[in-house]
Short mmCIF file of C-alpha atoms in Angstrom, two decimals:
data_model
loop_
_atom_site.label_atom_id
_atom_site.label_comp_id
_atom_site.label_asym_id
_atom_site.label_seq_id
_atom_site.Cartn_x
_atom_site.Cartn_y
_atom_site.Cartn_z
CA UNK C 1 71.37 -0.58 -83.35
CA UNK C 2 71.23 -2.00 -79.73
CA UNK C 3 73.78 -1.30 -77.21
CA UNK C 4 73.59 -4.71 -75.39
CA UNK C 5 74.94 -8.19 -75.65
CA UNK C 6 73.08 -9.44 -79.12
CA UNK C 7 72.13 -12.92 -80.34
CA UNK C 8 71.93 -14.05 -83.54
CA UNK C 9 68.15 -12.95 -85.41
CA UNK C 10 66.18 -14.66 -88.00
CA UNK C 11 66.75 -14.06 -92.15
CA UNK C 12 63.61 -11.86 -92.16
CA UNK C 13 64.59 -9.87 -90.46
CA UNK C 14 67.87 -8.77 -92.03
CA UNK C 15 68.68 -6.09 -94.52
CA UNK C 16 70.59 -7.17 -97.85
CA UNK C 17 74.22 -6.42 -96.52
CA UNK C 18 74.80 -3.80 -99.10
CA UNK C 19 72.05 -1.33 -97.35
CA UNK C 20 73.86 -2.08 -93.72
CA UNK C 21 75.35 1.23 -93.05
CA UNK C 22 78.46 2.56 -94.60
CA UNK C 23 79.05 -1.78 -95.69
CA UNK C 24 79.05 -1.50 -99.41
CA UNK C 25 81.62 2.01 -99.39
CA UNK C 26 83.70 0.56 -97.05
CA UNK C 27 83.90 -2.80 -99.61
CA UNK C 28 84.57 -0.45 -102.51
CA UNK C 29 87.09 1.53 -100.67
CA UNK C 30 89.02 -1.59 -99.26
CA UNK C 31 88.65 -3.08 -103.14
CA UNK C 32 90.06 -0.25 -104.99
CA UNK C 33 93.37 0.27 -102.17
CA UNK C 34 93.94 -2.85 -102.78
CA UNK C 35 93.88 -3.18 -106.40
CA UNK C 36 95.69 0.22 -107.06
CA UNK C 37 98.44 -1.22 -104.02
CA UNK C 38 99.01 -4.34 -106.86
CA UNK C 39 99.01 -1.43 -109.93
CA UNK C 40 101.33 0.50 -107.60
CA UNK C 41 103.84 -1.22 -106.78
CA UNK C 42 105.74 0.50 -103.60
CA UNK C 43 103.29 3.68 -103.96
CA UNK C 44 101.67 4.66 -100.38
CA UNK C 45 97.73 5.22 -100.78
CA UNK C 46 95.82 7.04 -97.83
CA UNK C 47 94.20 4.98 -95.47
CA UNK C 48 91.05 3.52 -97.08
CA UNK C 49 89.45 3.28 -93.86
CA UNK C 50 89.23 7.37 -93.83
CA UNK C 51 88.09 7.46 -97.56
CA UNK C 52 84.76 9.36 -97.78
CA UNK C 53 82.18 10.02 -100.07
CA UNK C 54 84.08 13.16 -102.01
CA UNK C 55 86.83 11.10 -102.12
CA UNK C 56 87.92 11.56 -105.50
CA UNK C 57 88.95 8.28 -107.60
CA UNK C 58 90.94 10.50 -110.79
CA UNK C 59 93.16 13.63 -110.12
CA UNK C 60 93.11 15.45 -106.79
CA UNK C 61 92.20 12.21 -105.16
CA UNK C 62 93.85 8.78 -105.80
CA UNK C 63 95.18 10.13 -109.59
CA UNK C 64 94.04 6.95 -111.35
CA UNK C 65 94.79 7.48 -114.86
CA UNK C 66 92.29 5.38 -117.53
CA UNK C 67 94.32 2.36 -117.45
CA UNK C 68 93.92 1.88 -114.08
CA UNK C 69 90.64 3.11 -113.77
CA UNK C 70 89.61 0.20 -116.53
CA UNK C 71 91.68 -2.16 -114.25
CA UNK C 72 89.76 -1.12 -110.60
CA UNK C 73 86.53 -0.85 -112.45
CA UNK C 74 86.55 -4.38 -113.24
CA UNK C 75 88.08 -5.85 -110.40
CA UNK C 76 85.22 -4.12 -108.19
CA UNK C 77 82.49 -5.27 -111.38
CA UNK C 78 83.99 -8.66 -110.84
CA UNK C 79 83.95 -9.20 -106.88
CA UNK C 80 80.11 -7.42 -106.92
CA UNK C 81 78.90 -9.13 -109.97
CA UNK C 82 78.09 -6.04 -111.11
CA UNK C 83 78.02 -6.90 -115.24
CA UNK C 84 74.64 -9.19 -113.86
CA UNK C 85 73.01 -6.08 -113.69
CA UNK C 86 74.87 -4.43 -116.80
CA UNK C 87 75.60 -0.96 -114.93
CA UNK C 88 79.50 -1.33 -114.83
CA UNK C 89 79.93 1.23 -117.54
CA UNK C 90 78.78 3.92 -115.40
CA UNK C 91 81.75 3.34 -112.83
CA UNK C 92 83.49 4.98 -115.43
CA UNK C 93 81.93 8.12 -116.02
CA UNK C 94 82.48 8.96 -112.66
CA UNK C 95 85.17 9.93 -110.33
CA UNK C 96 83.61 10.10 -106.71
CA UNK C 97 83.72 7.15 -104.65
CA UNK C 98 80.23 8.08 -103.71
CA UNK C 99 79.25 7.76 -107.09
CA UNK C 100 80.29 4.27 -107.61
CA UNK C 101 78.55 3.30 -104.05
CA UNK C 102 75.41 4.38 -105.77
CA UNK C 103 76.20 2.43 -108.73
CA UNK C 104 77.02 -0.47 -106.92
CA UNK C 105 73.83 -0.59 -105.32
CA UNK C 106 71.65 0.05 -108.62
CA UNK C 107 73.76 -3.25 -109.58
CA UNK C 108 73.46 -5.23 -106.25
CA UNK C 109 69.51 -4.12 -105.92
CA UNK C 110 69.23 -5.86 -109.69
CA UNK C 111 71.64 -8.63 -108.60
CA UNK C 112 73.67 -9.63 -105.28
CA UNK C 113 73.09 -13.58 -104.96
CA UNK C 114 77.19 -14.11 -105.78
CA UNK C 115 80.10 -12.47 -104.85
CA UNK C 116 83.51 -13.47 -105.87
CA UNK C 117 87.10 -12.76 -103.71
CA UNK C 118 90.78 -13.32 -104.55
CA UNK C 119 93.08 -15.48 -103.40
CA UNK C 120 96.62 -13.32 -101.93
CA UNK C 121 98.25 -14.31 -104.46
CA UNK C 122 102.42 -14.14 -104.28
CA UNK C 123 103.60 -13.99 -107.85
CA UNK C 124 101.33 -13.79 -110.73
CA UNK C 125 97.35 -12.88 -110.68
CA UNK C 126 95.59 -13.95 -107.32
CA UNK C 127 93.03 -16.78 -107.80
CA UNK C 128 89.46 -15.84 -108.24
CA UNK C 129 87.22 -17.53 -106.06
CA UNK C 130 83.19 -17.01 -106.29
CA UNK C 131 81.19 -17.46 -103.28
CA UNK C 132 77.27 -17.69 -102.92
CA UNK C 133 75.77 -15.52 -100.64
CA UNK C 134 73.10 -17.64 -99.40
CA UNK C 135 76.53 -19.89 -98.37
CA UNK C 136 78.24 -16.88 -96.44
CA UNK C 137 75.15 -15.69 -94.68
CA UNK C 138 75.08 -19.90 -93.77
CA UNK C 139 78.66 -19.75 -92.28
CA UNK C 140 77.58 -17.30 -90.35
CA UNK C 141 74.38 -18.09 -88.85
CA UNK C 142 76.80 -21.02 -87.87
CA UNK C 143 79.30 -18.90 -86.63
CA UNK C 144 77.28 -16.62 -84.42
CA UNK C 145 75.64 -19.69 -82.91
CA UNK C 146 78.80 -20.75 -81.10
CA UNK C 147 80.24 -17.36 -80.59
CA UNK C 148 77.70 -16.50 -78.64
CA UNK C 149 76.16 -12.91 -77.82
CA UNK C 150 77.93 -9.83 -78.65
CA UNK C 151 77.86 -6.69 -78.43
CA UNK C 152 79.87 -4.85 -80.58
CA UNK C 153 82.60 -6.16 -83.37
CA UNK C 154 86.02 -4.44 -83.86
CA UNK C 155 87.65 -4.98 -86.68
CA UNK C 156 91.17 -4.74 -88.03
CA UNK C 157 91.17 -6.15 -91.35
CA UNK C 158 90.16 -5.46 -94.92
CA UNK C 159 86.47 -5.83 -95.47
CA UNK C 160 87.09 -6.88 -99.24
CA UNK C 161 88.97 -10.26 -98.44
CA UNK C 162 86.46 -13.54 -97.12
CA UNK C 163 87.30 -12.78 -93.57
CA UNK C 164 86.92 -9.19 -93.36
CA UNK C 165 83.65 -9.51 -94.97
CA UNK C 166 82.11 -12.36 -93.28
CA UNK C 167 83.19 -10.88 -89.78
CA UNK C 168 82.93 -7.21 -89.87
CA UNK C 169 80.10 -7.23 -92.91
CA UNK C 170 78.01 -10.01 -92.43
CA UNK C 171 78.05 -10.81 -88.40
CA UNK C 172 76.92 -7.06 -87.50
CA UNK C 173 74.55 -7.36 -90.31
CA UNK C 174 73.46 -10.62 -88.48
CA UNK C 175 73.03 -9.62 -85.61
CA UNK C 176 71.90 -5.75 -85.37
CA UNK C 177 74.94 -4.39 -83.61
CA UNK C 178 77.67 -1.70 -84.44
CA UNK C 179 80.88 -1.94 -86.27
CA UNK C 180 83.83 -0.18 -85.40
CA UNK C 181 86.99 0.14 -87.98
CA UNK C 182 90.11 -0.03 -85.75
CA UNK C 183 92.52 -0.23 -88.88
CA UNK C 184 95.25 2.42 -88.27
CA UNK C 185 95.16 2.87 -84.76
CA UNK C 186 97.83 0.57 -82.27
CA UNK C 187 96.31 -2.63 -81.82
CA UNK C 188 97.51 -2.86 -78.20
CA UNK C 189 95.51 0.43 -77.25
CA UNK C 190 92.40 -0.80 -79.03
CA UNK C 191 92.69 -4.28 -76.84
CA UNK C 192 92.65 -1.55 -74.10
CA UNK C 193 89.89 0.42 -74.85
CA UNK C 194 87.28 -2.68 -75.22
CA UNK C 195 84.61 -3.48 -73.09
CA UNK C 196 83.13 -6.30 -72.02
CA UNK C 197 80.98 -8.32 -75.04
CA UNK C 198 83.68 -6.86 -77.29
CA UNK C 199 84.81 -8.79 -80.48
CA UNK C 200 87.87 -8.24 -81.88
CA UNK C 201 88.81 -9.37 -85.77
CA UNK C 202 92.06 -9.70 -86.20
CA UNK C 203 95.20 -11.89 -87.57
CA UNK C 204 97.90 -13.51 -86.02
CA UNK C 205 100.17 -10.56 -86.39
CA UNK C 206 97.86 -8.24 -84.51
CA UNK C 207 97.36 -10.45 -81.90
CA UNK C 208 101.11 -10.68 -81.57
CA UNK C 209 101.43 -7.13 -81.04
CA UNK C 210 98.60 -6.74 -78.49
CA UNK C 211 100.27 -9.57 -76.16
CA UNK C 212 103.35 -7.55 -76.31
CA UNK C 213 101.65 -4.17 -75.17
CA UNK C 214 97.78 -4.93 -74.83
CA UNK C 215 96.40 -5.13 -70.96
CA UNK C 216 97.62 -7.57 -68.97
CA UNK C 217 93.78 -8.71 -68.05
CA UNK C 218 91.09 -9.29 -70.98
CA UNK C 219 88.75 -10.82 -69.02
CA UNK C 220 84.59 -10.28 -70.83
CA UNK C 221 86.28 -9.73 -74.05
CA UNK C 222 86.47 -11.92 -77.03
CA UNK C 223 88.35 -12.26 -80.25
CA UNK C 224 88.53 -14.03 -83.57
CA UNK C 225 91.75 -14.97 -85.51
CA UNK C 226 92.14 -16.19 -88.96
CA UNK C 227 94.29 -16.19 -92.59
CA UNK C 228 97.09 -17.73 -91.07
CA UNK C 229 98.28 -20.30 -87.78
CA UNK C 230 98.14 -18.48 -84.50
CA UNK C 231 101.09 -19.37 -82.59
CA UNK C 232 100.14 -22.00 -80.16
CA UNK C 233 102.46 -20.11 -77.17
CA UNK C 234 100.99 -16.59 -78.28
CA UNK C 235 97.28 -18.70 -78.43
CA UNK C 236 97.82 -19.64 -74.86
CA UNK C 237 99.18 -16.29 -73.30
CA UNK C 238 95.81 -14.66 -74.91
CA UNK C 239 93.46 -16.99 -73.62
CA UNK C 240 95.52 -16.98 -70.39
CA UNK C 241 94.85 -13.44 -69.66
CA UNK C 242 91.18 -14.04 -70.14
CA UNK C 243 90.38 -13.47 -73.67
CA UNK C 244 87.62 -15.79 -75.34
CA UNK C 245 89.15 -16.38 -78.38
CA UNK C 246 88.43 -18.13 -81.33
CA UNK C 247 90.80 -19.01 -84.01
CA UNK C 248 89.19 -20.19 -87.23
CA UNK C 249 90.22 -22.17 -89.90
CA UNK C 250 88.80 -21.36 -93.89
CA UNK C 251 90.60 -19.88 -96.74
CA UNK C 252 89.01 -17.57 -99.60
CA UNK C 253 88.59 -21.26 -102.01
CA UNK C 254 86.43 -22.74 -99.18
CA UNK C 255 85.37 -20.23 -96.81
CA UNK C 256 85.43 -21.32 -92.61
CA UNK C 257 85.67 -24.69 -92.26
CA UNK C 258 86.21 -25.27 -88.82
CA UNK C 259 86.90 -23.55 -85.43
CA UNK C 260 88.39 -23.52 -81.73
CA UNK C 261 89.41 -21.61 -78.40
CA UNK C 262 92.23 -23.79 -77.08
CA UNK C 263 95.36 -24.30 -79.00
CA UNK C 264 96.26 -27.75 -77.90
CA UNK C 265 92.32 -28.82 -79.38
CA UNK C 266 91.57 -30.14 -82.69
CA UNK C 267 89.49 -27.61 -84.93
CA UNK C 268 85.37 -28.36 -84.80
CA UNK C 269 84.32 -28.99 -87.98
CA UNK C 270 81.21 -26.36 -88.75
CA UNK C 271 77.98 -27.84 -88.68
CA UNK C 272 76.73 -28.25 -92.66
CA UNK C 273 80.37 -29.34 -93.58
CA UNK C 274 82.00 -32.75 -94.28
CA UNK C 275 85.78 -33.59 -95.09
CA UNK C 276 86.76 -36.72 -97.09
CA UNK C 277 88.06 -39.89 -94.63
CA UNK C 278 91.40 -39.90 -95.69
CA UNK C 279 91.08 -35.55 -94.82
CA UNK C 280 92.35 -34.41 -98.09
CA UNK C 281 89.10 -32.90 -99.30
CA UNK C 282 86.35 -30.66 -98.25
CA UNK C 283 83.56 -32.84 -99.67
CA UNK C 284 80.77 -30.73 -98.84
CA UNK C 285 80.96 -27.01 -98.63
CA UNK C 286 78.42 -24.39 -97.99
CA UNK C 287 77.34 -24.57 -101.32
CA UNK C 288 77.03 -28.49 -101.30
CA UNK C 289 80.11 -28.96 -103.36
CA UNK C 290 83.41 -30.14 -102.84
CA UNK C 291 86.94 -29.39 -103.03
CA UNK C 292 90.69 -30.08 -102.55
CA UNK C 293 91.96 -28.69 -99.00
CA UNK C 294 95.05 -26.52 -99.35
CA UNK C 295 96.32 -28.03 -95.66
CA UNK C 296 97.19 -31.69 -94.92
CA UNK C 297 94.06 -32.79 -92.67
CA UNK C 298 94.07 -35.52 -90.05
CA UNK C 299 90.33 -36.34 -88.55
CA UNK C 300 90.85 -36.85 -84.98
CA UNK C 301 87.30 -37.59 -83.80
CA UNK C 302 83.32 -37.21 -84.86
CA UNK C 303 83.39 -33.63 -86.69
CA UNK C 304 87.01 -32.97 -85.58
CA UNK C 305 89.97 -32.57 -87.43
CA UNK C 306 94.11 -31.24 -86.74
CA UNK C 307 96.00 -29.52 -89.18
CA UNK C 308 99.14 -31.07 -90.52
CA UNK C 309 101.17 -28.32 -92.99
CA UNK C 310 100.59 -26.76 -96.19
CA UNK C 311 100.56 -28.50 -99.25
CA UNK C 312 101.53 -26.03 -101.22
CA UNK C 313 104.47 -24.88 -98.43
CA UNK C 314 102.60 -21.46 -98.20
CA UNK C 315 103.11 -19.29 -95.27
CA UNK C 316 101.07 -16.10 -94.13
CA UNK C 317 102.12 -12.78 -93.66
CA UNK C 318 99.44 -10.29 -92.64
CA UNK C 319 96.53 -12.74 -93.65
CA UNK C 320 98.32 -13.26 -97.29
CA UNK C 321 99.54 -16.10 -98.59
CA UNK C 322 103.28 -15.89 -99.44
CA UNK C 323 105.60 -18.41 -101.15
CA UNK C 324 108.83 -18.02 -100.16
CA UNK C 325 110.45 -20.43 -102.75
CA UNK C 326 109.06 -17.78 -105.25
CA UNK C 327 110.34 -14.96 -103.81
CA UNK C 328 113.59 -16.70 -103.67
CA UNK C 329 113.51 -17.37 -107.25
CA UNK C 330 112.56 -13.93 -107.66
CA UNK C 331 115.42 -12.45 -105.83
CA UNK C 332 118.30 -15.08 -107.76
CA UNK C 333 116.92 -12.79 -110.64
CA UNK C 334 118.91 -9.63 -109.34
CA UNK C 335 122.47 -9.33 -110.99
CA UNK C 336 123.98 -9.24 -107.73
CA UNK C 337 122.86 -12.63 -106.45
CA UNK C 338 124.27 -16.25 -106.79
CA UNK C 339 121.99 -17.22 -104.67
CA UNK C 340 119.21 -17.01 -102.43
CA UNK C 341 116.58 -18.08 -100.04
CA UNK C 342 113.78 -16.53 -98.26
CA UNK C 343 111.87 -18.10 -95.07
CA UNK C 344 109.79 -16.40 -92.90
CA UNK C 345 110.66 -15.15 -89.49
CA UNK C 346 109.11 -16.15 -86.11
CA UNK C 347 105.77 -14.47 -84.83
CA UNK C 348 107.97 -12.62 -81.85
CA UNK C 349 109.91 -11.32 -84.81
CA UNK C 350 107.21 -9.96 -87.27
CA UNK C 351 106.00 -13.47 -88.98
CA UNK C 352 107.31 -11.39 -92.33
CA UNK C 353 109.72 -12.94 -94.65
CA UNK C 354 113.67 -12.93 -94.26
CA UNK C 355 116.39 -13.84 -97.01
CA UNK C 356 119.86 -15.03 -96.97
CA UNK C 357 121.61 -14.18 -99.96
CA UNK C 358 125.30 -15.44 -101.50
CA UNK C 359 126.23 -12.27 -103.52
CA UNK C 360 128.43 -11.84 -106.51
CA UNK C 361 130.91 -9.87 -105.07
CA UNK C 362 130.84 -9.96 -100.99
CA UNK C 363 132.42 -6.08 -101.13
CA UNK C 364 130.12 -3.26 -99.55
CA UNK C 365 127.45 -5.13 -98.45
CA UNK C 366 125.86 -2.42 -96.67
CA UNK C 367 125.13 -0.90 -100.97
CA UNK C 368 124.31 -4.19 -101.94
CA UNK C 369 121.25 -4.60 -99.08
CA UNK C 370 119.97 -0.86 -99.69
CA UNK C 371 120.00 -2.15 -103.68
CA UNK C 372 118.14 -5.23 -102.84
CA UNK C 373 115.81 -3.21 -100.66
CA UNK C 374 114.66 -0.83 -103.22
CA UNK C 375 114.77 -3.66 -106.01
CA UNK C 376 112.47 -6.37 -103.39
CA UNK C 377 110.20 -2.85 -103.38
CA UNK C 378 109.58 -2.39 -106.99
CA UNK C 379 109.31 -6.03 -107.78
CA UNK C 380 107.71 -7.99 -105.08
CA UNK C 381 104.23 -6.99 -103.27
CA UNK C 382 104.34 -5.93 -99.53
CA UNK C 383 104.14 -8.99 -98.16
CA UNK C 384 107.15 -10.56 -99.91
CA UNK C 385 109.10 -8.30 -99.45
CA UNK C 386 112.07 -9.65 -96.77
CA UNK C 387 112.52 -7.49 -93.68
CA UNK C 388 115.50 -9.18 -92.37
CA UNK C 389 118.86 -9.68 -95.15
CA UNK C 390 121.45 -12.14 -94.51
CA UNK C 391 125.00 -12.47 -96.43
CA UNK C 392 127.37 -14.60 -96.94
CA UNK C 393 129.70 -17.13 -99.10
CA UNK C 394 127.61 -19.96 -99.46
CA UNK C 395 123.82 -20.85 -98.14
CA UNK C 396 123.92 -22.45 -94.52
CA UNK C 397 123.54 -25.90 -94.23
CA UNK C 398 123.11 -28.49 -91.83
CA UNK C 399 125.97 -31.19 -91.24
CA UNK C 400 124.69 -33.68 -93.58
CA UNK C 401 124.41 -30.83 -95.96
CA UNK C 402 120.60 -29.94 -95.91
CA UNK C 403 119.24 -26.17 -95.92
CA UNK C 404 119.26 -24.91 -92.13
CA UNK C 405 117.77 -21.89 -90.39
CA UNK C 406 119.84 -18.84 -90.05
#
């Protein structure tokens, strides 16, 4: 690894990604926490970034029982393609997550061309979505080209979603420099301790929290931000303060589609790509195909585009994709609700979900929020779970009787 600024190499001279340092255990680990977080429902896991080697998979480590052993074995056969190679059995005659690295890597050495990712999902099973490689390695040769030279990336998110794996897999790969997993430390101290041809991978959330207590000056460093909108105030405080930042627009279906570093600019569509004239399709992709956009898409120029709202009135919370009609419906479930509705909050407030809810009976409310709590906890995943809980008689409205804000 080099210690200076790098720029982007040729394919020859790059390693499959799965024999880049620790990338393929730090996949698996990031792939089983978050399958066993969806099997475990409110359960707390250890840090997946600390997992090692001996970390054990069955009892005395993460306890997986052989229901959800079956369950993690596939999802990580499935996202590694793993059953191309026909070594998947042997994930489970082991219990190490060493052990399944090496098995992994029989598999990828036999196969690796294709890798597949999910969708967040809200309710129900997250959308599989299968990805060439030769496609991700040509987002990022694109990528690195107008990111320019780096030194070293930082990253912040999981490894096992698009982003996380394009970003803090595939770029160091790319260009021969060091990764550093920053997951579980503050992210305002870890704005503070970069240095200058720094790259930070983050999402909008994180880069929330290091405007609030990050240095004022960030002057030589850089930083990407995807998985959701970045706040065009919070977008212009960052960049104000000397941060060359990038926020970049993809999701898991399509992979990046387009870029930028100022918040009042249209995206840049990436070089390979095309979107449909009336912007409602991706009509060329990195693997030459096309598909429908998930965002309403106005073309504003020659390879520029501005984004106009979900169509599917998603919102983001920590890079997931949350539907907070769903959750609603979720919550009119409980016997103590007439009613409900869930938005999400403001970016200064958390960007996480918040509810107002007409109860049955409007006595001890205090009970009735700690029930809700604990029910939201066992029923709904993380990042639908409301953080803020509103009561009253009837949902507020606007004076010609629409759904307002509360």
């Amino acid at each position: 690894m080099t210690s200076t600024l790098a720029v982007p190499r040729t394919d020859a001279e790059t390693a499959p990604w799965w024999q880049a340092g620790d990338s393929l255990q730090r996949f698996i680990a990031d792939k089983v926490a978050g399958d066993l977080v969806r099997l475990r429902p409110g359960e707390r896991l250890p840090p997946p970034a600390g997992w090692q080697q001996d970390m054990e998979i069955g009892p005395g480590g993460l306890g997986m029982d052989s229901l959800e052993l079956v369950t993690v074995a596939t999802g990580l056969t499935e996202a590694l393609h793993l059953h191309r190679s026909g070594i998947e059995d042997y994930l489970l005659m082991h219990r190490r997550l060493g052990d399944w690295t090496q098995i992994a890597a029989r598999g990828l050495s036999v196969f690796d061309a294709e890798l597949t990712f999910h969708t967040s999902g809200s309710t129900g099973t997250p959308k599989p979505c299968r990805h060439a490689l030769s496609g991700l390695e040509a987002e990022i040769r694109a990528q690195a080209r107008h990111l320019g030279p780096v030194r070293r990336v930082i990253g912040m998110v999981p490894c096992h979603h698009i982003y996380g794996f394009l970003f803090t897999i595939l770029l160091p790969r790319f260009l021969d420099i060091s990764f550093v997993d920053a997951r579980g430390r503050m992210p305002g101290r870890v704005a503070a301790e970069m240095e200058a041809g720094d790259l930070l991978v983050a999402v909008p959330e994180q880069w929330a929290l290091i405007a609030r207590t990050g240095p004022a000056d960030l002057t030589g460093r850089a930083g990407l931000c995807s998985t959701g909108p970045l706040a065009p105030d919070l977008f212009a405080e960052l960049i104000g303060r000397g941060l060359s930042l990038t926020e970049i627009y993809g999701s898991s279906e399509t992979a990046g589609i387009g870029w930028r570093c100022r918040p009042d600019e249209p995206f840049t569509l990436l070089e390979g790509l095309s979107i449909s004239a009336d912007g409602s399709r991706l009509d060329r992709d990195w693997q030459g195909q096309g598909q429908d956009l998930l965002d309403r898409v106005e073309l504003s120029g020659e390879g520029q585009f501005r984004l106009r709202g979900r169509r599917d009135s998603a919102v983001q919370v920590g890079g997931v994709n949350v539907f907070p009609e769903q959750v609603a419906a979720c919550l009119r479930q409980h016997p103590d609700v007439t009613e409900a509705v869930v938005r999400s909050m403001t970016i200064s407030d958390g960007l996480r979900l918040k509810a107002f809810i007409v109860p049955v009976s409007t006595k001890d409310i205090e009970c009735l929020q700690a029930r809700l709590t604990d029910w939201a906890t066992m029923n709904l995943q993380p990042e639908e779970r409301p953080k803020s809980w509103t009561f009253g008689p009837a949902l507020p409205t606007s004076a010609l009787g629409k759904l307002s804000d509360w």
